[in-house]
């Protein structure tokens, strides 16, 4: 019997000893996942050579992360977000064919059962911020419009908070809406120009960010979920390319293809034509959905 099969531990064979004990598991996927995690974890510990105190700090951090989590706040997802793992898992699971729009993280602030609104509605119910007209088309990879696409959008208000973070302060469903495209695949609605905001940073993950010299901000964006029969659901954002945090998103959610153009419209004729009274920002952005295979 080899030393590792006997279960005798040495620093050199540490990962092999542990992995050998899961060889007979009946769940092959679990065996694959746990072997990889054990091997990479042991390799990291060998590289780091933590002191006992440092290892205890790590355990305390994970304990605090658990204590900060509840039904509403998920500190482990935030940890995965700031380490880029949420985006990596999202990318692996949402590989798109050429020409299709890319996905990004969902984030914790989506809510179900948002009221459906007619195209052209204004989702900004608190009247704060700079008005913004958002429009475009939902297309397939052949460039044809997709009728009946459900468009679920949400964004922060001008103070950088989602309505659900400020219950009783913002109107319910402020800056949220659900729309359905008609036969031309177009969409249009009014909102408020988004601005950057911090991810929840009052817990251990925020503290870790600070210790690593990182800020907690996400660049200004609008969230979308697009659903249509026969197509893969797309969870994505569009970003303001001029935002000061566009190159340092705390959760690494920015992809080049998700940069939109935020144009300030000051021409009085255009302002009148859109039924507005003041200058506004205009964002024209098409989305291309991948067919389900
Ligand atoms: C968001 O964009 O809503 C978000 C994403 C990840 C973590 C926190 C917030
Ligand atoms: Fe967000």
mmCIF file of C-alpha atoms in Angstrom, residues 4-291:
data_model
loop_
_atom_site.group_PDB
_atom_site.id
_atom_site.type_symbol
_atom_site.label_atom_id
_atom_site.label_comp_id
_atom_site.label_asym_id
_atom_site.label_seq_id
_atom_site.Cartn_x
_atom_site.Cartn_y
_atom_site.Cartn_z
ATOM 1 C CA UNK A 4 -0.825 8.081 0.309
ATOM 2 C CA UNK A 5 -3.251 5.122 0.350
ATOM 3 C CA UNK A 6 -2.296 4.472 3.960
ATOM 4 C CA UNK A 7 -3.377 8.061 4.599
ATOM 5 C CA UNK A 8 -0.034 9.031 6.120
ATOM 6 C CA UNK A 9 0.373 12.766 5.679
ATOM 7 C CA UNK A 10 3.464 14.554 4.457
ATOM 8 C CA UNK A 11 3.811 18.156 3.338
ATOM 9 C CA UNK A 12 4.784 16.974 -0.149
ATOM 10 C CA UNK A 13 1.921 14.502 -0.714
ATOM 11 C CA UNK A 14 -0.786 16.494 1.127
ATOM 12 C CA UNK A 15 -3.167 16.942 -1.843
ATOM 13 C CA UNK A 16 -2.731 13.330 -3.039
ATOM 14 C CA UNK A 17 -3.575 11.971 0.420
ATOM 15 C CA UNK A 18 -6.820 13.940 0.597
ATOM 16 C CA UNK A 19 -7.841 13.338 -3.028
ATOM 17 C CA UNK A 20 -7.257 9.571 -2.685
ATOM 18 C CA UNK A 21 -9.997 9.467 -0.044
ATOM 19 C CA UNK A 22 -12.708 10.640 -2.462
ATOM 20 C CA UNK A 23 -11.819 8.202 -5.248
ATOM 21 C CA UNK A 24 -14.789 5.969 -4.475
ATOM 22 C CA UNK A 25 -17.448 8.699 -4.342
ATOM 23 C CA UNK A 26 -20.561 7.744 -6.296
ATOM 24 C CA UNK A 27 -20.964 11.229 -7.756
ATOM 25 C CA UNK A 28 -18.276 11.607 -10.448
ATOM 26 C CA UNK A 29 -18.906 15.339 -10.903
ATOM 27 C CA UNK A 30 -18.489 15.945 -7.163
ATOM 28 C CA UNK A 31 -15.247 13.938 -7.248
ATOM 29 C CA UNK A 32 -13.998 16.031 -10.181
ATOM 30 C CA UNK A 33 -14.931 19.332 -8.535
ATOM 31 C CA UNK A 34 -13.548 18.436 -5.092
ATOM 32 C CA UNK A 35 -10.288 17.021 -6.510
ATOM 33 C CA UNK A 36 -9.668 20.249 -8.428
ATOM 34 C CA UNK A 37 -10.503 22.400 -5.420
ATOM 35 C CA UNK A 38 -8.334 20.338 -3.055
ATOM 36 C CA UNK A 39 -5.365 20.350 -5.450
ATOM 37 C CA UNK A 40 -5.561 24.094 -6.173
ATOM 38 C CA UNK A 41 -6.153 24.950 -2.506
ATOM 39 C CA UNK A 42 -3.162 22.910 -1.364
ATOM 40 C CA UNK A 43 -1.015 24.474 -4.113
ATOM 41 C CA UNK A 44 -2.084 27.973 -2.982
ATOM 42 C CA UNK A 45 -1.311 27.186 0.677
ATOM 43 C CA UNK A 46 2.111 25.835 -0.349
ATOM 44 C CA UNK A 47 2.800 29.012 -2.305
ATOM 45 C CA UNK A 48 1.596 31.330 0.472
ATOM 46 C CA UNK A 49 2.980 29.385 3.466
ATOM 47 C CA UNK A 50 0.585 31.128 5.867
ATOM 48 C CA UNK A 51 1.446 31.491 9.532
ATOM 49 C CA UNK A 52 -1.105 29.981 11.964
ATOM 50 C CA UNK A 53 -2.297 33.548 12.729
ATOM 51 C CA UNK A 54 -2.774 34.344 9.044
ATOM 52 C CA UNK A 55 -4.785 31.146 8.540
ATOM 53 C CA UNK A 56 -6.958 32.059 11.527
ATOM 54 C CA UNK A 57 -7.519 35.512 9.953
ATOM 55 C CA UNK A 58 -8.730 33.785 6.788
ATOM 56 C CA UNK A 59 -11.139 31.615 8.824
ATOM 57 C CA UNK A 60 -12.403 34.705 10.667
ATOM 58 C CA UNK A 61 -12.962 36.496 7.356
ATOM 59 C CA UNK A 62 -15.044 33.592 5.997
ATOM 60 C CA UNK A 63 -16.979 33.418 9.286
ATOM 61 C CA UNK A 64 -17.754 37.159 9.123
ATOM 62 C CA UNK A 65 -18.794 36.766 5.473
ATOM 63 C CA UNK A 66 -21.293 34.107 6.531
ATOM 64 C CA UNK A 67 -22.588 36.196 9.430
ATOM 65 C CA UNK A 68 -23.163 39.157 7.086
ATOM 66 C CA UNK A 69 -25.287 37.007 4.757
ATOM 67 C CA UNK A 70 -29.046 36.562 5.038
ATOM 68 C CA UNK A 71 -32.051 36.225 2.699
ATOM 69 C CA UNK A 72 -31.474 39.745 1.394
ATOM 70 C CA UNK A 73 -27.708 40.250 1.653
ATOM 71 C CA UNK A 74 -25.401 37.646 0.071
ATOM 72 C CA UNK A 75 -21.864 38.509 1.086
ATOM 73 C CA UNK A 76 -20.413 35.348 -0.542
ATOM 74 C CA UNK A 77 -21.806 36.412 -3.923
ATOM 75 C CA UNK A 78 -20.205 39.826 -3.382
ATOM 76 C CA UNK A 79 -16.920 38.045 -2.613
ATOM 77 C CA UNK A 80 -17.239 36.045 -5.815
ATOM 78 C CA UNK A 81 -18.071 39.315 -7.655
ATOM 79 C CA UNK A 82 -15.027 41.265 -6.489
ATOM 80 C CA UNK A 83 -12.703 38.326 -7.240
ATOM 81 C CA UNK A 84 -13.985 38.204 -10.846
ATOM 82 C CA UNK A 85 -15.378 34.696 -10.333
ATOM 83 C CA UNK A 86 -19.025 35.683 -10.917
ATOM 84 C CA UNK A 87 -18.039 37.144 -14.275
ATOM 85 C CA UNK A 88 -15.969 34.079 -15.164
ATOM 86 C CA UNK A 89 -18.849 31.698 -14.357
ATOM 87 C CA UNK A 90 -21.203 33.979 -16.310
ATOM 88 C CA UNK A 91 -18.863 34.023 -19.326
ATOM 89 C CA UNK A 92 -18.393 30.228 -19.310
ATOM 90 C CA UNK A 93 -22.162 29.700 -19.227
ATOM 91 C CA UNK A 94 -23.076 32.348 -21.790
ATOM 92 C CA UNK A 95 -20.763 31.792 -24.746
ATOM 93 C CA UNK A 96 -22.499 33.509 -27.643
ATOM 94 C CA UNK A 97 -22.364 33.017 -31.398
ATOM 95 C CA UNK A 98 -20.700 35.727 -33.462
ATOM 96 C CA UNK A 99 -22.766 38.904 -33.619
ATOM 97 C CA UNK A 100 -24.905 38.154 -30.536
ATOM 98 C CA UNK A 101 -24.894 40.572 -27.590
ATOM 99 C CA UNK A 102 -22.765 39.604 -24.609
ATOM 100 C CA UNK A 103 -23.955 38.965 -21.069
ATOM 101 C CA UNK A 104 -22.778 40.305 -17.738
ATOM 102 C CA UNK A 105 -23.639 39.814 -14.049
ATOM 103 C CA UNK A 106 -27.242 39.953 -12.834
ATOM 104 C CA UNK A 107 -26.412 41.665 -9.536
ATOM 105 C CA UNK A 108 -28.546 41.495 -6.378
ATOM 106 C CA UNK A 109 -31.097 44.197 -7.166
ATOM 107 C CA UNK A 110 -33.363 42.569 -9.742
ATOM 108 C CA UNK A 111 -36.922 41.962 -8.500
ATOM 109 C CA UNK A 112 -39.690 39.886 -10.111
ATOM 110 C CA UNK A 113 -43.198 41.052 -10.978
ATOM 111 C CA UNK A 114 -42.354 44.575 -12.069
ATOM 112 C CA UNK A 115 -45.348 46.287 -13.735
ATOM 113 C CA UNK A 116 -45.546 46.081 -17.502
ATOM 114 C CA UNK A 117 -45.530 49.512 -19.174
ATOM 115 C CA UNK A 118 -46.412 50.825 -22.634
ATOM 116 C CA UNK A 119 -43.458 51.654 -24.896
ATOM 117 C CA UNK A 120 -42.338 55.256 -24.435
ATOM 118 C CA UNK A 121 -43.137 55.309 -20.688
ATOM 119 C CA UNK A 122 -40.978 57.166 -18.208
ATOM 120 C CA UNK A 123 -39.644 54.794 -15.532
ATOM 121 C CA UNK A 124 -38.142 57.660 -13.493
ATOM 122 C CA UNK A 125 -40.811 58.153 -10.821
ATOM 123 C CA UNK A 126 -38.825 60.374 -8.421
ATOM 124 C CA UNK A 127 -38.067 63.068 -11.017
ATOM 125 C CA UNK A 128 -34.404 63.130 -9.985
ATOM 126 C CA UNK A 129 -31.425 63.320 -12.306
ATOM 127 C CA UNK A 130 -30.959 64.174 -15.950
ATOM 128 C CA UNK A 131 -33.638 62.816 -18.284
ATOM 129 C CA UNK A 132 -32.519 60.081 -20.644
ATOM 130 C CA UNK A 133 -34.238 58.543 -23.662
ATOM 131 C CA UNK A 134 -33.247 54.946 -24.315
ATOM 132 C CA UNK A 135 -34.151 53.234 -27.554
ATOM 133 C CA UNK A 136 -33.073 50.592 -30.006
ATOM 134 C CA UNK A 137 -34.000 47.279 -31.578
ATOM 135 C CA UNK A 138 -34.034 43.657 -30.475
ATOM 136 C CA UNK A 139 -32.702 41.592 -33.372
ATOM 137 C CA UNK A 140 -31.706 38.035 -34.185
ATOM 138 C CA UNK A 141 -28.281 37.162 -35.577
ATOM 139 C CA UNK A 142 -29.661 37.561 -39.143
ATOM 140 C CA UNK A 143 -30.569 41.161 -38.319
ATOM 141 C CA UNK A 144 -34.344 40.519 -38.231
ATOM 142 C CA UNK A 145 -36.478 42.170 -35.522
ATOM 143 C CA UNK A 146 -37.758 39.896 -32.734
ATOM 144 C CA UNK A 147 -41.410 40.473 -31.926
ATOM 145 C CA UNK A 148 -42.680 39.831 -28.389
ATOM 146 C CA UNK A 149 -39.358 40.199 -26.577
ATOM 147 C CA UNK A 150 -39.845 40.852 -22.876
ATOM 148 C CA UNK A 151 -37.512 43.675 -21.839
ATOM 149 C CA UNK A 152 -36.964 43.941 -18.082
ATOM 150 C CA UNK A 153 -34.877 47.022 -17.131
ATOM 151 C CA UNK A 154 -33.664 48.498 -13.848
ATOM 152 C CA UNK A 155 -31.236 51.178 -12.774
ATOM 153 C CA UNK A 156 -30.237 53.314 -9.770
ATOM 154 C CA UNK A 157 -31.644 56.762 -9.164
ATOM 155 C CA UNK A 158 -29.540 59.917 -9.259
ATOM 156 C CA UNK A 159 -28.375 59.302 -5.673
ATOM 157 C CA UNK A 160 -26.870 55.951 -6.723
ATOM 158 C CA UNK A 161 -29.419 53.675 -5.017
ATOM 159 C CA UNK A 162 -31.905 51.132 -6.325
ATOM 160 C CA UNK A 163 -35.509 51.551 -5.118
ATOM 161 C CA UNK A 164 -35.213 48.361 -3.030
ATOM 162 C CA UNK A 165 -32.289 49.905 -1.114
ATOM 163 C CA UNK A 166 -34.425 52.908 -0.191
ATOM 164 C CA UNK A 167 -37.877 51.556 0.605
ATOM 165 C CA UNK A 168 -40.098 54.421 1.759
ATOM 166 C CA UNK A 169 -37.672 56.981 0.317
ATOM 167 C CA UNK A 170 -38.001 56.160 -3.390
ATOM 168 C CA UNK A 171 -41.372 55.268 -4.929
ATOM 169 C CA UNK A 172 -41.845 51.502 -5.378
ATOM 170 C CA UNK A 173 -40.687 50.356 -8.830
ATOM 171 C CA UNK A 174 -38.756 53.597 -9.359
ATOM 172 C CA UNK A 175 -36.513 53.199 -12.406
ATOM 173 C CA UNK A 176 -37.804 49.733 -13.246
ATOM 174 C CA UNK A 177 -40.043 48.586 -16.050
ATOM 175 C CA UNK A 178 -41.098 45.681 -18.221
ATOM 176 C CA UNK A 179 -41.817 46.261 -21.918
ATOM 177 C CA UNK A 180 -42.714 44.006 -24.849
ATOM 178 C CA UNK A 181 -41.548 44.645 -28.389
ATOM 179 C CA UNK A 182 -43.989 44.817 -31.298
ATOM 180 C CA UNK A 183 -43.434 43.419 -34.786
ATOM 181 C CA UNK A 184 -40.687 45.947 -35.601
ATOM 182 C CA UNK A 185 -38.607 44.773 -32.594
ATOM 183 C CA UNK A 186 -38.057 48.337 -31.383
ATOM 184 C CA UNK A 187 -38.118 49.594 -27.813
ATOM 185 C CA UNK A 188 -38.140 53.053 -26.291
ATOM 186 C CA UNK A 189 -38.510 54.419 -22.770
ATOM 187 C CA UNK A 190 -37.395 57.340 -20.625
ATOM 188 C CA UNK A 191 -35.222 57.040 -17.531
ATOM 189 C CA UNK A 192 -32.592 59.124 -15.753
ATOM 190 C CA UNK A 193 -28.916 59.237 -16.698
ATOM 191 C CA UNK A 194 -27.349 56.618 -14.412
ATOM 192 C CA UNK A 195 -24.281 57.353 -12.340
ATOM 193 C CA UNK A 196 -21.641 55.303 -10.644
ATOM 194 C CA UNK A 197 -22.431 53.800 -7.248
ATOM 195 C CA UNK A 198 -20.716 51.574 -4.661
ATOM 196 C CA UNK A 199 -21.556 47.908 -4.236
ATOM 197 C CA UNK A 200 -22.628 47.226 -0.625
ATOM 198 C CA UNK A 201 -19.289 47.792 1.162
ATOM 199 C CA UNK A 202 -20.235 47.880 4.852
ATOM 200 C CA UNK A 203 -19.248 44.219 5.400
ATOM 201 C CA UNK A 204 -16.106 42.064 5.312
ATOM 202 C CA UNK A 205 -15.954 42.196 1.514
ATOM 203 C CA UNK A 206 -15.918 46.012 1.529
ATOM 204 C CA UNK A 207 -13.177 45.888 4.164
ATOM 205 C CA UNK A 208 -11.165 43.451 2.034
ATOM 206 C CA UNK A 209 -11.542 45.730 -0.994
ATOM 207 C CA UNK A 210 -10.186 48.644 1.044
ATOM 208 C CA UNK A 211 -7.267 46.558 2.366
ATOM 209 C CA UNK A 212 -6.359 45.627 -1.215
ATOM 210 C CA UNK A 213 -6.384 49.316 -2.242
ATOM 211 C CA UNK A 214 -9.495 48.869 -4.359
ATOM 212 C CA UNK A 215 -12.591 51.075 -4.495
ATOM 213 C CA UNK A 216 -16.151 49.639 -4.324
ATOM 214 C CA UNK A 217 -17.620 51.504 -7.316
ATOM 215 C CA UNK A 218 -19.443 50.244 -10.376
ATOM 216 C CA UNK A 219 -19.493 52.516 -13.437
ATOM 217 C CA UNK A 220 -22.895 53.928 -14.480
ATOM 218 C CA UNK A 221 -25.045 51.291 -16.170
ATOM 219 C CA UNK A 222 -28.550 50.086 -16.971
ATOM 220 C CA UNK A 223 -29.544 46.475 -16.348
ATOM 221 C CA UNK A 224 -31.476 44.418 -18.900
ATOM 222 C CA UNK A 225 -32.995 40.951 -19.022
ATOM 223 C CA UNK A 226 -34.253 40.114 -22.522
ATOM 224 C CA UNK A 227 -36.476 37.067 -23.018
ATOM 225 C CA UNK A 228 -38.004 35.848 -26.289
ATOM 226 C CA UNK A 229 -39.343 32.459 -27.414
ATOM 227 C CA UNK A 230 -36.735 30.537 -29.390
ATOM 228 C CA UNK A 231 -33.834 32.644 -28.051
ATOM 229 C CA UNK A 232 -31.400 32.411 -25.139
ATOM 230 C CA UNK A 233 -32.315 34.761 -22.317
ATOM 231 C CA UNK A 234 -29.809 37.604 -22.181
ATOM 232 C CA UNK A 235 -28.852 39.123 -18.814
ATOM 233 C CA UNK A 236 -26.745 42.169 -19.492
ATOM 234 C CA UNK A 237 -26.034 45.889 -18.954
ATOM 235 C CA UNK A 238 -25.146 48.871 -21.056
ATOM 236 C CA UNK A 239 -22.451 51.157 -19.647
ATOM 237 C CA UNK A 240 -21.563 54.830 -19.930
ATOM 238 C CA UNK A 241 -18.105 54.796 -21.555
ATOM 239 C CA UNK A 242 -17.288 58.236 -20.067
ATOM 240 C CA UNK A 243 -17.811 57.136 -16.479
ATOM 241 C CA UNK A 244 -14.730 57.642 -14.303
ATOM 242 C CA UNK A 245 -14.872 53.997 -13.141
ATOM 243 C CA UNK A 246 -15.396 52.435 -16.578
ATOM 244 C CA UNK A 247 -11.938 50.807 -16.469
ATOM 245 C CA UNK A 248 -12.101 49.678 -12.846
ATOM 246 C CA UNK A 249 -15.555 48.166 -12.205
ATOM 247 C CA UNK A 250 -15.432 46.634 -8.695
ATOM 248 C CA UNK A 251 -17.095 43.456 -10.061
ATOM 249 C CA UNK A 252 -15.376 43.320 -13.500
ATOM 250 C CA UNK A 253 -18.747 43.454 -15.315
ATOM 251 C CA UNK A 254 -17.607 45.677 -18.185
ATOM 252 C CA UNK A 255 -17.074 44.164 -21.633
ATOM 253 C CA UNK A 256 -16.130 46.369 -24.570
ATOM 254 C CA UNK A 257 -19.265 45.441 -26.536
ATOM 255 C CA UNK A 258 -21.465 46.685 -23.661
ATOM 256 C CA UNK A 259 -20.312 50.307 -23.954
ATOM 257 C CA UNK A 260 -23.185 52.480 -25.202
ATOM 258 C CA UNK A 261 -23.171 56.096 -26.378
ATOM 259 C CA UNK A 262 -24.796 58.679 -24.128
ATOM 260 C CA UNK A 263 -25.435 61.733 -26.347
ATOM 261 C CA UNK A 264 -26.583 65.043 -24.887
ATOM 262 C CA UNK A 265 -29.396 66.352 -27.117
ATOM 263 C CA UNK A 266 -29.611 70.143 -27.004
ATOM 264 C CA UNK A 267 -31.161 70.865 -30.409
ATOM 265 C CA UNK A 268 -34.526 72.587 -29.664
ATOM 266 C CA UNK A 269 -36.193 70.843 -32.619
ATOM 267 C CA UNK A 270 -35.153 67.376 -31.437
ATOM 268 C CA UNK A 271 -36.196 68.271 -27.892
ATOM 269 C CA UNK A 272 -39.655 69.309 -29.143
ATOM 270 C CA UNK A 273 -39.935 66.294 -31.463
ATOM 271 C CA UNK A 274 -39.440 63.938 -28.534
ATOM 272 C CA UNK A 275 -42.065 65.773 -26.478
ATOM 273 C CA UNK A 276 -39.418 66.966 -23.999
ATOM 274 C CA UNK A 277 -38.954 70.447 -22.566
ATOM 275 C CA UNK A 278 -35.272 70.403 -21.673
ATOM 276 C CA UNK A 279 -32.068 68.935 -23.077
ATOM 277 C CA UNK A 280 -31.825 65.207 -22.478
ATOM 278 C CA UNK A 281 -29.423 62.321 -22.928
ATOM 279 C CA UNK A 282 -30.136 59.834 -25.691
ATOM 280 C CA UNK A 283 -28.870 56.257 -25.781
ATOM 281 C CA UNK A 284 -29.527 54.221 -28.917
ATOM 282 C CA UNK A 285 -28.544 50.599 -28.445
ATOM 283 C CA UNK A 286 -29.531 47.433 -30.312
ATOM 284 C CA UNK A 287 -29.398 43.962 -28.740
ATOM 285 C CA UNK A 288 -28.883 40.765 -30.720
ATOM 286 C CA UNK A 289 -30.258 37.533 -29.201
ATOM 287 C CA UNK A 290 -28.709 34.119 -29.820
ATOM 288 C CA UNK A 291 -31.071 31.333 -30.924
#
